N, CA, C and O atoms as a GROMACS GRO file, in nm:
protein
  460
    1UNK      N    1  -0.033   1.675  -0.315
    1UNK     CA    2  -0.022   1.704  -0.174
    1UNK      C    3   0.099   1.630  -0.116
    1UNK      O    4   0.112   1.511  -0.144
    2UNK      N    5   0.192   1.695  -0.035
    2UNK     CA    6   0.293   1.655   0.022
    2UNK      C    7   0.272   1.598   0.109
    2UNK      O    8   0.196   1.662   0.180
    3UNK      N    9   0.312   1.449   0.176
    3UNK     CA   10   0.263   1.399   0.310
    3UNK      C   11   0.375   1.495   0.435
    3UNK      O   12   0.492   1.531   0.425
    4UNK      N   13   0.293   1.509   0.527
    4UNK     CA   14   0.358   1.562   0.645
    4UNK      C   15   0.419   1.490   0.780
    4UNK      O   16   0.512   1.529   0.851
    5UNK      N   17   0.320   1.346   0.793
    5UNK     CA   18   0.351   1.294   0.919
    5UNK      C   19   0.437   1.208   0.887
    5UNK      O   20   0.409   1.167   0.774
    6UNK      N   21   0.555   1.145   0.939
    6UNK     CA   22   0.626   1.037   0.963
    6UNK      C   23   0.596   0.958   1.119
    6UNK      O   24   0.600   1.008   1.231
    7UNK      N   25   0.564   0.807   1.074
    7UNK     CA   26   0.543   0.727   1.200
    7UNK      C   27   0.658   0.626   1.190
    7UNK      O   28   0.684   0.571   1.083
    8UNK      N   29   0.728   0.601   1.302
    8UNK     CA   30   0.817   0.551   1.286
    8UNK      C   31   0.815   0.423   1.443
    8UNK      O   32   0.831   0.452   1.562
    9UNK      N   33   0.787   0.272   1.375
    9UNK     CA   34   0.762   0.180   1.482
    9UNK      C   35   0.883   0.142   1.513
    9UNK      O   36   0.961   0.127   1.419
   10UNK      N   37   0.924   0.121   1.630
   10UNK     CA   38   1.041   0.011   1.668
   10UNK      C   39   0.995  -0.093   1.762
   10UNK      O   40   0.927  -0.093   1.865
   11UNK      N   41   1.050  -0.175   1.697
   11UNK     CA   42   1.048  -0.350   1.776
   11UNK      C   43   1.176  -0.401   1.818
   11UNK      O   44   1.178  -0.469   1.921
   12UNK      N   45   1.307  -0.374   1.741
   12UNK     CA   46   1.377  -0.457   1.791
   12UNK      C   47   1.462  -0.376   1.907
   12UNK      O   48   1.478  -0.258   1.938
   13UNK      N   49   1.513  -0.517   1.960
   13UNK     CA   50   1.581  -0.463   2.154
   13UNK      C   51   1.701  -0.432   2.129
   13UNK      O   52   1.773  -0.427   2.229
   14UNK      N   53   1.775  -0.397   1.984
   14UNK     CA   54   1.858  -0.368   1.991
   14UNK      C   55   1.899  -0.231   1.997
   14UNK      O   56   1.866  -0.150   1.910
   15UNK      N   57   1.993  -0.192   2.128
   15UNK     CA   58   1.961  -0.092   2.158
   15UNK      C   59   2.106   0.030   2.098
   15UNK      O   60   2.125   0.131   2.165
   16UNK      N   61   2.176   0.010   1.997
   16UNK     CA   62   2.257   0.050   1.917
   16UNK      C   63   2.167   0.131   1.813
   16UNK      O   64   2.161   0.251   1.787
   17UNK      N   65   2.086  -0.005   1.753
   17UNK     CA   66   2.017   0.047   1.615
   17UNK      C   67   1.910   0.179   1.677
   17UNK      O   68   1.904   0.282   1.609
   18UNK      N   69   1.823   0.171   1.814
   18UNK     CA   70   1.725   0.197   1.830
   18UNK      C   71   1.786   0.367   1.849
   18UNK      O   72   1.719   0.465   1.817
   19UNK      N   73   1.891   0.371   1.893
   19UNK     CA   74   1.935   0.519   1.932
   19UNK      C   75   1.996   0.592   1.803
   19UNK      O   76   1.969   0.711   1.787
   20UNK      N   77   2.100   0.508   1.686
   20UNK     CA   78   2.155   0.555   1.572
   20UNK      C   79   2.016   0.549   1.420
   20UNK      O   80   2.030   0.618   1.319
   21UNK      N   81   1.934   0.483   1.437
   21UNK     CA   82   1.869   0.551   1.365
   21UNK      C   83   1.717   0.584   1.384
   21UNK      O   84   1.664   0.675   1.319
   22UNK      N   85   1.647   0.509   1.474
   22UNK     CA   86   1.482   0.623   1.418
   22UNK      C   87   1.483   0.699   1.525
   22UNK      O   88   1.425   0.805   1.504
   23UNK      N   89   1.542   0.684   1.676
   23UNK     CA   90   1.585   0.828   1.738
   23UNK      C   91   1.701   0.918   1.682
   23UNK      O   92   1.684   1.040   1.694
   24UNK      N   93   1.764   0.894   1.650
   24UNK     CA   94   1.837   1.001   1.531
   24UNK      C   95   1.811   1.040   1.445
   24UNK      O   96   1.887   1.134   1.421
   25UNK      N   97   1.682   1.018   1.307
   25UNK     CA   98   1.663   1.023   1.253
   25UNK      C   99   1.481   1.131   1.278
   25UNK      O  100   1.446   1.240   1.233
   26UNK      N  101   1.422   1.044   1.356
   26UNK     CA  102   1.328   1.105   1.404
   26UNK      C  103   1.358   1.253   1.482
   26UNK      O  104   1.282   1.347   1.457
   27UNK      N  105   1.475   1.275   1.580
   27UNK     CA  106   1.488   1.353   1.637
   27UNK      C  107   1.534   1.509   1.593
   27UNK      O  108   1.534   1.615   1.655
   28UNK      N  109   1.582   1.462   1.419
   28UNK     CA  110   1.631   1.567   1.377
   28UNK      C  111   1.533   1.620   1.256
   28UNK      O  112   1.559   1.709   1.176
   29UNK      N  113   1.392   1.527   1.265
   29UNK     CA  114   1.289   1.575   1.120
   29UNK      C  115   1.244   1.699   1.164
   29UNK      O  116   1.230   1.790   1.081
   30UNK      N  117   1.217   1.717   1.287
   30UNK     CA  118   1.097   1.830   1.310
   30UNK      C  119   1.179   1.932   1.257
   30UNK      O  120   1.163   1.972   1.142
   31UNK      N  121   1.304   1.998   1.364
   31UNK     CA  122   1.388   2.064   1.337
   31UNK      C  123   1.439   2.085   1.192
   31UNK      O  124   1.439   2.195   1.136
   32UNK      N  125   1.468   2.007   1.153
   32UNK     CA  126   1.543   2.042   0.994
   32UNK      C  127   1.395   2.043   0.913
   32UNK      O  128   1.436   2.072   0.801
   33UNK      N  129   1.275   2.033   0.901
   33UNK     CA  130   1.172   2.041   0.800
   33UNK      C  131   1.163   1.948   0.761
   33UNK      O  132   1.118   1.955   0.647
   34UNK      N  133   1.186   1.824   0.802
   34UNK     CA  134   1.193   1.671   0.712
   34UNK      C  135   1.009   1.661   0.714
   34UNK      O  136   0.933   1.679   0.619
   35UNK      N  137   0.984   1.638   0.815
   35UNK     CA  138   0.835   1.651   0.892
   35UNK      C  139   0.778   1.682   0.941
   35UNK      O  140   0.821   1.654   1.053
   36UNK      N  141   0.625   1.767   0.960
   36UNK     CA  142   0.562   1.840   1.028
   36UNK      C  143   0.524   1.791   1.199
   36UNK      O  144   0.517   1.831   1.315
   37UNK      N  145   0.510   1.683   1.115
   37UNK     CA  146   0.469   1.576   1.286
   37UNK      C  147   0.578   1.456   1.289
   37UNK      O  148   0.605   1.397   1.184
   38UNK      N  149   0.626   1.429   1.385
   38UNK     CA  150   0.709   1.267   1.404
   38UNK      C  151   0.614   1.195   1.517
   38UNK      O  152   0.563   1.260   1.608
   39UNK      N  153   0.592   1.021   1.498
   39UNK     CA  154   0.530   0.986   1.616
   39UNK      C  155   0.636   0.847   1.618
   39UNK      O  156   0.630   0.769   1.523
   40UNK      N  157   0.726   0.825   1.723
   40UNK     CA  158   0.796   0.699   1.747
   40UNK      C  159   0.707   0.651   1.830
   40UNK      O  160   0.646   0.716   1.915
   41UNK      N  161   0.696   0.477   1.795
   41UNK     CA  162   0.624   0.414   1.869
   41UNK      C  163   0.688   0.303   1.893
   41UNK      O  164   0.747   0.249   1.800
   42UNK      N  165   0.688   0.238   2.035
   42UNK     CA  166   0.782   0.133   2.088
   42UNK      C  167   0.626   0.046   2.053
   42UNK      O  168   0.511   0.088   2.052
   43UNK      N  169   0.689  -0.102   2.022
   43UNK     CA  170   0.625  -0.196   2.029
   43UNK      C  171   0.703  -0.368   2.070
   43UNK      O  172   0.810  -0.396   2.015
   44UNK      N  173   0.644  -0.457   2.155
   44UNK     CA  174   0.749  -0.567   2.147
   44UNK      C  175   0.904  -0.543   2.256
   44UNK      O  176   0.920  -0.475   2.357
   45UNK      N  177   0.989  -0.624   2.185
   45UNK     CA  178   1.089  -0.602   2.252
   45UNK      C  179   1.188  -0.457   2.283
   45UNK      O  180   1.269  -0.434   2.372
   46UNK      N  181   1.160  -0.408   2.213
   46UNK     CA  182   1.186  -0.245   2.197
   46UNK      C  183   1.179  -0.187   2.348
   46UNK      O  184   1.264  -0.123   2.410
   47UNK      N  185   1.046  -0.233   2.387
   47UNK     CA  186   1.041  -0.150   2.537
   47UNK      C  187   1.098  -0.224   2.646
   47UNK      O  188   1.097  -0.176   2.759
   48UNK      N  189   1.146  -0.335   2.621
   48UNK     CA  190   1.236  -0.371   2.763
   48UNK      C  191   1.392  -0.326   2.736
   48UNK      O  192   1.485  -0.356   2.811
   49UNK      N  193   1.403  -0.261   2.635
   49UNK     CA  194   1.496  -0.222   2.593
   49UNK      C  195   1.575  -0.056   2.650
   49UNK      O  196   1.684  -0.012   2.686
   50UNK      N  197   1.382   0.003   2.619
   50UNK     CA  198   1.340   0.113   2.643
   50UNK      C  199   1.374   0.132   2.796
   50UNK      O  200   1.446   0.219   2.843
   51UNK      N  201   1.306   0.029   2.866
   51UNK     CA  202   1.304   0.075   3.028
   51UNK      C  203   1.470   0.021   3.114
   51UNK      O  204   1.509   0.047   3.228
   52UNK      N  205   1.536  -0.056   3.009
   52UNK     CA  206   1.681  -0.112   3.080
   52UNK      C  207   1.779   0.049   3.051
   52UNK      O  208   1.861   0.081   3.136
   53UNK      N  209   1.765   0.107   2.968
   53UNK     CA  210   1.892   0.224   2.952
   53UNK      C  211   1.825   0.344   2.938
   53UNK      O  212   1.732   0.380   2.866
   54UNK      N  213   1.906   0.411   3.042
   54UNK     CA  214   1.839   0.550   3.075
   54UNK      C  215   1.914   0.621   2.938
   54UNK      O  216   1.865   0.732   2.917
   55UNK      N  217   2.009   0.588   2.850
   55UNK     CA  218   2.062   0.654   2.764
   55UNK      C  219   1.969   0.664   2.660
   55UNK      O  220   1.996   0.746   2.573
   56UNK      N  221   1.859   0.594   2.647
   56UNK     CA  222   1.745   0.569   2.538
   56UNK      C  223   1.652   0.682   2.598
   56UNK      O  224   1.610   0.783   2.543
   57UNK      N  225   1.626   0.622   2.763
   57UNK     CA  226   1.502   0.827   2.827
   57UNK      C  227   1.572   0.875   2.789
   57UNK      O  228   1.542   0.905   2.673
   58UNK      N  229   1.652   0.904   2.814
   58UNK     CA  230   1.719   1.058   2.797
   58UNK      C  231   1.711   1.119   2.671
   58UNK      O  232   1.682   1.238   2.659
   59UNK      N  233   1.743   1.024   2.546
   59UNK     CA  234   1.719   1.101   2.433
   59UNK      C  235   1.595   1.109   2.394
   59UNK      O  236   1.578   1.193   2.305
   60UNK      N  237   1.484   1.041   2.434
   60UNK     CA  238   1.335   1.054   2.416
   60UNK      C  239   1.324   1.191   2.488
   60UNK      O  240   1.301   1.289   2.417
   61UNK      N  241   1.335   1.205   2.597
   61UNK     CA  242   1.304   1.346   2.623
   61UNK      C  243   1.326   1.447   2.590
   61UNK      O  244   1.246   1.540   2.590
   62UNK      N  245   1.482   1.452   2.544
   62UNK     CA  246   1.531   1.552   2.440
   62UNK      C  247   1.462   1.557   2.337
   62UNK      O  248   1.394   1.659   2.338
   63UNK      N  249   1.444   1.483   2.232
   63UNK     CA  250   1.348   1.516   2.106
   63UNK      C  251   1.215   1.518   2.161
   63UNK      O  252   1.136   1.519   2.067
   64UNK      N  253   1.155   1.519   2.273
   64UNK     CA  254   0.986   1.519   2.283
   64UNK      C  255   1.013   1.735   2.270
   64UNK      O  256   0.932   1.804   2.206
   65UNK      N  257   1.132   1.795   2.340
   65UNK     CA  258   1.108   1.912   2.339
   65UNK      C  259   1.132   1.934   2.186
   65UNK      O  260   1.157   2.054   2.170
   66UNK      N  261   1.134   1.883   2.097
   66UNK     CA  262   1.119   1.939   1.966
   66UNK      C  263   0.975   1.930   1.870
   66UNK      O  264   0.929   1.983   1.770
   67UNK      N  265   0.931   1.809   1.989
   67UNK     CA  266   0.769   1.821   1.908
   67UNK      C  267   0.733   1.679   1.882
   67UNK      O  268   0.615   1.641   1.877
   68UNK      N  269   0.845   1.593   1.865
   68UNK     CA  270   0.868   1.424   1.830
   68UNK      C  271   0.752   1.361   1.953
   68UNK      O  272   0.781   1.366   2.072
   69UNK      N  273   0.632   1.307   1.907
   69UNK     CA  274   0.539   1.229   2.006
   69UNK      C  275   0.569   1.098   2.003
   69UNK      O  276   0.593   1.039   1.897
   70UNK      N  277   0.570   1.043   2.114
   70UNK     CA  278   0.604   0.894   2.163
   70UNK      C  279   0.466   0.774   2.228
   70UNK      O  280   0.383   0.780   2.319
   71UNK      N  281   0.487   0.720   2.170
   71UNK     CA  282   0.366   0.596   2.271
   71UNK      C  283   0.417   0.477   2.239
   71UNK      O  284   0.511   0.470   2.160
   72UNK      N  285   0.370   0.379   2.290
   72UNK     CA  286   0.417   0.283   2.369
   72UNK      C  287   0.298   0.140   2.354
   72UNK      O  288   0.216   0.158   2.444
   73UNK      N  289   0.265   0.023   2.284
   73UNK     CA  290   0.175  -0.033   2.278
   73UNK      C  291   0.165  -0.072   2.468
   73UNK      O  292   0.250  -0.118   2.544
   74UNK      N  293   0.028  -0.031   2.492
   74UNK     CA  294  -0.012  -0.100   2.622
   74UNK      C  295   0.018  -0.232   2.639
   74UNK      O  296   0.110  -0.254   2.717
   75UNK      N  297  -0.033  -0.322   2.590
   75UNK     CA  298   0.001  -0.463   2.582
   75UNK      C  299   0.062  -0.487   2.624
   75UNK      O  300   0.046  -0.538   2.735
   76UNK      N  301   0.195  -0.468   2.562
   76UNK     CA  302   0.353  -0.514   2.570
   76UNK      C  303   0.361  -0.449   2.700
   76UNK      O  304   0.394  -0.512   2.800
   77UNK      N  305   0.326  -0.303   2.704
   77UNK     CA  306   0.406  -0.262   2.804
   77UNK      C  307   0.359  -0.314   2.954
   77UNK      O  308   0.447  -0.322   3.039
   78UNK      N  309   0.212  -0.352   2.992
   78UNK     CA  310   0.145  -0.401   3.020
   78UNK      C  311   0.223  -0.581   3.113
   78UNK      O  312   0.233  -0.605   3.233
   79UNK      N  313   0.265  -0.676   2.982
   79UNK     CA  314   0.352  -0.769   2.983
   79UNK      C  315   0.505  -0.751   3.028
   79UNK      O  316   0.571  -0.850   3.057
   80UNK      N  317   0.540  -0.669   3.031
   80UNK     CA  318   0.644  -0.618   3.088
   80UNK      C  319   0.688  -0.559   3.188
   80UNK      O  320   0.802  -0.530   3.222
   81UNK      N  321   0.549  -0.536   3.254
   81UNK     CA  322   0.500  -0.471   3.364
   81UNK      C  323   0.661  -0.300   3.395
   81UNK      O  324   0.756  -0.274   3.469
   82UNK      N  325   0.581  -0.237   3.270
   82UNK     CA  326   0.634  -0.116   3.255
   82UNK      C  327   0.615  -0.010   3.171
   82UNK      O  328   0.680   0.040   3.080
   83UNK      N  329   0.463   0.022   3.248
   83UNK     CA  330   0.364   0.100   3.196
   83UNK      C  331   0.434   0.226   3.266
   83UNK      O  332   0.477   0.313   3.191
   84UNK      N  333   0.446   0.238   3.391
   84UNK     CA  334   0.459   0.360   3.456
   84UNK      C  335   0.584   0.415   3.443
   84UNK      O  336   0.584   0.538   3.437
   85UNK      N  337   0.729   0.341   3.434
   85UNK     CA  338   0.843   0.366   3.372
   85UNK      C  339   0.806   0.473   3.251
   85UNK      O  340   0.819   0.595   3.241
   86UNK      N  341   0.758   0.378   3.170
   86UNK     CA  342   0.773   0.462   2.999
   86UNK      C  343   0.658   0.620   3.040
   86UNK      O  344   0.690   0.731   2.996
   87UNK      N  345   0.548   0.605   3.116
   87UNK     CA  346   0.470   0.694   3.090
   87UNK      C  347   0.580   0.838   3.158
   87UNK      O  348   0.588   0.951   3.110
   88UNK      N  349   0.649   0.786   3.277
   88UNK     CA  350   0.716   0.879   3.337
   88UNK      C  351   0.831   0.928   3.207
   88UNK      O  352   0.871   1.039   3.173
   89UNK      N  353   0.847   0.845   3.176
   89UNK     CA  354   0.932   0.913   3.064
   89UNK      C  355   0.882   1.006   2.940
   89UNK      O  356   0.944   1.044   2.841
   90UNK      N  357   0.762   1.027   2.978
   90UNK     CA  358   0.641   1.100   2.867
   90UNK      C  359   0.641   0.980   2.715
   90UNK      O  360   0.660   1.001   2.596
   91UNK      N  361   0.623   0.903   2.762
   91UNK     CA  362   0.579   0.774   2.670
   91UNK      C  363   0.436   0.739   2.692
   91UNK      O  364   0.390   0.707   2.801
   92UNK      N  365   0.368   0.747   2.580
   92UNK     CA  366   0.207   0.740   2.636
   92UNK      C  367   0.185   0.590   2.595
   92UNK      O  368   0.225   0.548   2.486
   93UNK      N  369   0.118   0.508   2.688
   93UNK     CA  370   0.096   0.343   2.678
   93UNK      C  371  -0.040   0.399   2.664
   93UNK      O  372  -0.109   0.476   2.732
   94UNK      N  373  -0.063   0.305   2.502
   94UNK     CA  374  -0.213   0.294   2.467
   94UNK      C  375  -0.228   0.211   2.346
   94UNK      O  376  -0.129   0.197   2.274
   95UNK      N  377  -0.309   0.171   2.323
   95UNK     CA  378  -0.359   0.101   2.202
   95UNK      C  379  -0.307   0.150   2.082
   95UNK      O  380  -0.388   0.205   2.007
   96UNK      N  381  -0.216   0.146   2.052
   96UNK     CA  382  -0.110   0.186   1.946
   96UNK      C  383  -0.163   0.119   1.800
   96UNK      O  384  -0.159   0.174   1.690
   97UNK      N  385  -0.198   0.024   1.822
   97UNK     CA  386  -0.240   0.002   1.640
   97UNK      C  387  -0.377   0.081   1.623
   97UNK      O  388  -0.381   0.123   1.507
   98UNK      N  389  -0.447   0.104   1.667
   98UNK     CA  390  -0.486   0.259   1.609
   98UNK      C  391  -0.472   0.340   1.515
   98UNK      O  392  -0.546   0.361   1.419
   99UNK      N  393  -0.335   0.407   1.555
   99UNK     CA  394  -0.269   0.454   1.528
   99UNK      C  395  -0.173   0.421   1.391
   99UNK      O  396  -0.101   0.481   1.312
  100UNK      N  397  -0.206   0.331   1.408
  100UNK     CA  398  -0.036   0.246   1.302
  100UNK      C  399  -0.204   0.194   1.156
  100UNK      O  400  -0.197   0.214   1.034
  101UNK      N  401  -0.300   0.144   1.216
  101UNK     CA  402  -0.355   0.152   1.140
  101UNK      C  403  -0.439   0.271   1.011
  101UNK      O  404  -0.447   0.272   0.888
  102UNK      N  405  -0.485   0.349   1.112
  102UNK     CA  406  -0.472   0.488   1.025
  102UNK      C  407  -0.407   0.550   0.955
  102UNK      O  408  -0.464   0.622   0.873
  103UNK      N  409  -0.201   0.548   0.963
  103UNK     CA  410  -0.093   0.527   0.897
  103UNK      C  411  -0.129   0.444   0.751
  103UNK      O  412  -0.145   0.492   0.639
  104UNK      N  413  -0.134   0.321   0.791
  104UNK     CA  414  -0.100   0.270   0.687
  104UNK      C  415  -0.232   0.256   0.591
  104UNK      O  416  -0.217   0.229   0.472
  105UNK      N  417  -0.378   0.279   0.656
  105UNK     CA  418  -0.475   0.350   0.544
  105UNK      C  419  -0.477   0.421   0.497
  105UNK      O  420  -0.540   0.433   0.392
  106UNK      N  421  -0.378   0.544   0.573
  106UNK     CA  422  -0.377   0.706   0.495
  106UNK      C  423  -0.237   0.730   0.438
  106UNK      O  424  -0.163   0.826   0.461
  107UNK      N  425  -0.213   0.612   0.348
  107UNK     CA  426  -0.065   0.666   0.277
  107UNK      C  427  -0.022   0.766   0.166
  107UNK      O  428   0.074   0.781   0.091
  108UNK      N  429  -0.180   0.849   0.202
  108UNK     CA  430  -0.102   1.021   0.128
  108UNK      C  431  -0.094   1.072   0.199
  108UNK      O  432  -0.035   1.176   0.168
  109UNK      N  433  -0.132   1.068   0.339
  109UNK     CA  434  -0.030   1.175   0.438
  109UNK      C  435   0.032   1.139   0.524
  109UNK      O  436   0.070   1.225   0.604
  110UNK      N  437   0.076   0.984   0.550
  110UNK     CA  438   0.153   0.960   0.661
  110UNK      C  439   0.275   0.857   0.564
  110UNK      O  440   0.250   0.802   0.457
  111UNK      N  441   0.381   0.853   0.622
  111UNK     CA  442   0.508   0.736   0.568
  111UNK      C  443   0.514   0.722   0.710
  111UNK      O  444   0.507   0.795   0.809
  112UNK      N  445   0.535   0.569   0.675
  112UNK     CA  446   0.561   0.456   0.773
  112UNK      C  447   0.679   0.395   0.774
  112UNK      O  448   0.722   0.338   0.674
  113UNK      N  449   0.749   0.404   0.898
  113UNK     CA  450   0.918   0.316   0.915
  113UNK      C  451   0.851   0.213   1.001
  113UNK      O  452   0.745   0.215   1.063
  114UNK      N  453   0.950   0.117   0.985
  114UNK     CA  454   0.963  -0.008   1.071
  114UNK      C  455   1.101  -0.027   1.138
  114UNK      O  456   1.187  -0.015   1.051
  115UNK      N  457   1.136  -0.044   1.214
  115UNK     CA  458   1.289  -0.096   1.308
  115UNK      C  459   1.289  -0.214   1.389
  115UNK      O  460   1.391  -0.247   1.450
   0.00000   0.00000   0.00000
């Protein structure tokens, strides 16, 4: 069985890496067949990163119209007091290891990135 989902976490605030590769990379799986599902998930410093450059929304919104799902650990975002920023940006703030945990129990159908 072929895995289908790619989850792809970002943490760091650097906001070079965060746009040249798992939003570049993520943004072009659905489209080209890399992956059936993409889910980028901000965690940590990532999202003050997230809410300082609109050049980072902007390309989140562009790949959400390709299918690429986004969330956002509450927590952090929570601590950062920029829950409603990211959600407006169709960034869903929620309990994200969940998520990241089911990933990394189900490693015949999901691959996991880190950034």
């Amino acid at each position: 069985m072929k895995k289908e989902n790619l989850l792809i976490v970002i943490s760091t605030d650097n906001k070079d890496s965060i746009l040249k590769f798992p939003l570049l990379y993520g943004g072009v799986s659905i489209p080209r067949g890399y992956w059936k599902r993409v889910h980028i998930m901000f965690w940590g410093a990532s999202i003050k990163t997230v809410i300082k450059s609109k050049k980072i929304r902007k390309k989140v919104n562009e790949i959400q119209k390709d299918g690429v799902e986004f969330s956002s650990c509450i927590v952090c975002a929570q601590e950062y007091n920029a829950v409603k920023k990211l959600e407006k940006s169709g960034i869903v703030c929620n309990h994200t290891g969940e998520l990241l945990n089911e990933a990394l129990q189900n490693d015949d159908i999901w691959s996991t990135l880190t950034v």
